[in-house]
Structure formats: C-alpha cells, structure tokens
Protein backbone atom coordinates (compact mmCIF):
# COMPACT_ATOMS: atom_id res chain seq x y z
CA MET A 1 -59.31 -63.68 99.53
CA MET A 2 -58.36 -60.46 101.20
CA LYS A 3 -56.53 -57.85 99.23
CA THR A 4 -53.63 -56.20 101.04
CA LEU A 5 -52.95 -52.51 100.78
CA ASN A 6 -49.50 -51.26 99.92
CA ASN A 7 -48.72 -48.57 102.51
CA THR A 8 -45.15 -47.96 101.48
CA VAL A 9 -44.06 -44.43 100.64
CA SER A 10 -40.97 -43.82 98.60
CA ARG A 11 -38.18 -41.80 100.13
CA ARG A 12 -38.52 -39.21 97.35
CA ARG A 13 -42.26 -38.77 98.03
CA PHE A 14 -41.61 -38.50 101.78
CA LEU A 15 -39.03 -35.75 101.24
CA GLN A 16 -41.38 -33.87 98.88
CA LEU A 17 -44.18 -33.91 101.44
CA GLY A 18 -41.76 -32.84 104.17
CA ALA A 19 -40.53 -29.90 102.07
CA TYR A 20 -44.11 -28.75 101.43
CA GLY A 21 -44.78 -28.91 105.15
CA LEU A 22 -41.70 -26.82 105.98
CA VAL A 23 -42.80 -24.15 103.50
CA ALA A 24 -46.38 -24.14 104.78
CA VAL A 25 -45.56 -23.62 108.47
CA PRO A 26 -44.22 -20.02 108.24
CA VAL A 27 -46.91 -19.03 105.75
CA VAL A 28 -49.72 -20.29 107.96
CA GLY A 29 -48.05 -18.74 111.03
CA THR A 30 -47.83 -15.35 109.35
CA LEU A 31 -51.45 -15.47 108.26
CA GLY A 32 -52.51 -16.42 111.76
CA TRP A 33 -50.57 -13.49 113.30
CA ALA A 34 -52.08 -11.00 110.86
CA THR A 35 -55.58 -12.30 111.54
CA ALA A 36 -55.05 -12.12 115.31
CA ALA A 37 -53.72 -8.55 115.08
CA GLN A 38 -56.65 -7.47 112.92
CA ALA A 39 -59.16 -9.07 115.30
CA ALA A 40 -57.70 -7.44 118.43
CA ASP A 41 -59.50 -4.52 120.01
CA LYS A 42 -57.91 -1.14 120.43
CA VAL A 43 -57.10 -0.11 123.99
CA ASP A 44 -59.88 1.96 125.53
CA GLU A 45 -58.33 5.10 127.04
CA SER A 46 -61.01 5.06 129.75
CA SER A 47 -60.24 1.49 130.93
CA GLU A 48 -58.78 1.04 134.41
CA THR A 49 -55.42 -0.21 133.13
CA ALA A 50 -55.09 2.57 130.57
CA GLN A 51 -55.91 5.22 133.17
CA ALA A 52 -53.52 3.71 135.72
CA LEU A 53 -50.73 3.93 133.12
CA ALA A 54 -51.85 7.35 131.79
CA TYR A 55 -52.23 5.80 128.32
CA THR A 56 -53.25 8.11 125.50
CA HIS A 57 -53.66 7.44 121.78
CA ASP A 58 -51.80 10.68 121.00
CA ALA A 59 -48.51 11.26 122.86
CA THR A 60 -48.50 14.96 121.96
CA THR A 61 -51.54 15.53 124.19
CA THR A 62 -50.04 14.14 127.41
CA ASP A 63 -48.96 16.38 130.25
CA HIS A 64 -47.69 13.57 132.49
CA PRO A 65 -44.48 14.46 134.39
CA ALA A 66 -42.79 11.19 133.27
CA PHE A 67 -43.31 11.99 129.58
CA VAL A 68 -40.08 12.40 127.61
CA GLU A 69 -40.32 14.58 124.52
CA GLY A 70 -40.41 12.43 121.39
CA SER A 71 -41.39 9.22 123.16
CA ASN A 72 -44.33 7.21 121.83
CA CYS A 73 -45.43 3.60 121.45
CA ALA A 74 -43.68 3.23 118.09
CA ASN A 75 -40.25 3.78 119.71
CA CYS A 76 -41.01 1.77 122.88
CA LEU A 77 -39.32 -1.57 123.56
CA LEU A 78 -42.67 -3.13 124.59
CA TYR A 79 -44.37 -2.33 121.27
CA THR A 80 -44.41 -4.83 118.42
CA ASP A 81 -44.25 -2.88 115.19
CA THR A 82 -46.68 -4.13 112.57
CA GLY A 83 -45.97 -1.38 110.08
CA GLY A 84 -49.35 0.22 110.70
CA ASP A 85 -50.89 2.88 112.89
CA TRP A 86 -51.79 0.29 115.58
CA GLY A 87 -49.87 -2.63 117.02
CA PRO A 88 -49.62 -5.03 119.97
CA CYS A 89 -47.98 -4.04 123.24
CA ALA A 90 -46.78 -6.32 126.04
CA VAL A 91 -48.52 -4.09 128.61
CA PHE A 92 -51.94 -4.52 126.98
CA PRO A 93 -52.08 -8.20 125.91
CA GLY A 94 -54.71 -8.98 123.29
CA GLN A 95 -55.22 -5.30 122.49
CA LEU A 96 -53.71 -2.80 120.08
CA VAL A 97 -52.16 0.53 120.99
CA ALA A 98 -51.65 3.51 118.72
CA ALA A 99 -48.13 3.82 117.32
CA GLU A 100 -48.36 7.53 118.20
CA GLY A 101 -49.67 6.75 121.70
CA TRP A 102 -47.83 6.82 125.04
CA CYS A 103 -48.09 5.48 128.60
CA THR A 104 -45.96 5.48 131.75
CA ALA A 105 -44.67 1.96 130.95
CA TRP A 106 -42.70 3.42 128.00
CA VAL A 107 -39.18 1.96 127.74
CA ALA A 108 -36.62 3.37 125.31
CA GLY A 109 -36.43 1.06 122.33
CA SER A 110 -35.76 1.45 118.65
C-alpha cells in the first residue's frame, strides 16, 4: 500500500510564514543595497566622462565658470546620500562620487 502525504497547511501557519516573508524582504533589500554601494568603484577623475563633466573629488578646487559657490555632490539632486563620504550619482551609474565633489551636471537639491 502507498502512503499518502498530507500537504495541507493551516491558515495560521500560512499567515506566520507570510509575515516572516514580509519582514525579510526589506532587510534583505537593505543589505543588498549596502553591499552594492560598498562594492562600487569610485569615479576616476581622469576618465573621459569625468573630464567631460569637469568632475572633481573636491569642489573647493574647481575653477569651472559654471561652479556655484557652496555647491557639491552632497547637495545635488542627482546624488543619493548614503550618510558617508562617498555615494551613488545618477550621472555615474555603478560608481561612487565624493560627497564633497562637484561636476557640471550639478542640480540644486537638498
């Protein structure tokens, strides 16, 4: 005789598993973002894109005519603040820019 398996899951158990899954999603997402940000390379000031946009790691050293006093990556709309000295920028996907940096793509933000 064949033995049959009971594959029924109680409603209570289903809801418990669902709740654990809902809690796990943001935690795993946050860990993934932090890991991706840590693994990203910093923008090379001598790269073609950086030179075309007059990017510099230190905004106080720029003499570009478009530079506005006090502007830097940390207060640019395109910069994603990570609370550190380096963070992602929409202009340089997959790379990190210095919070105190600047380029001609700067847009007034927060």
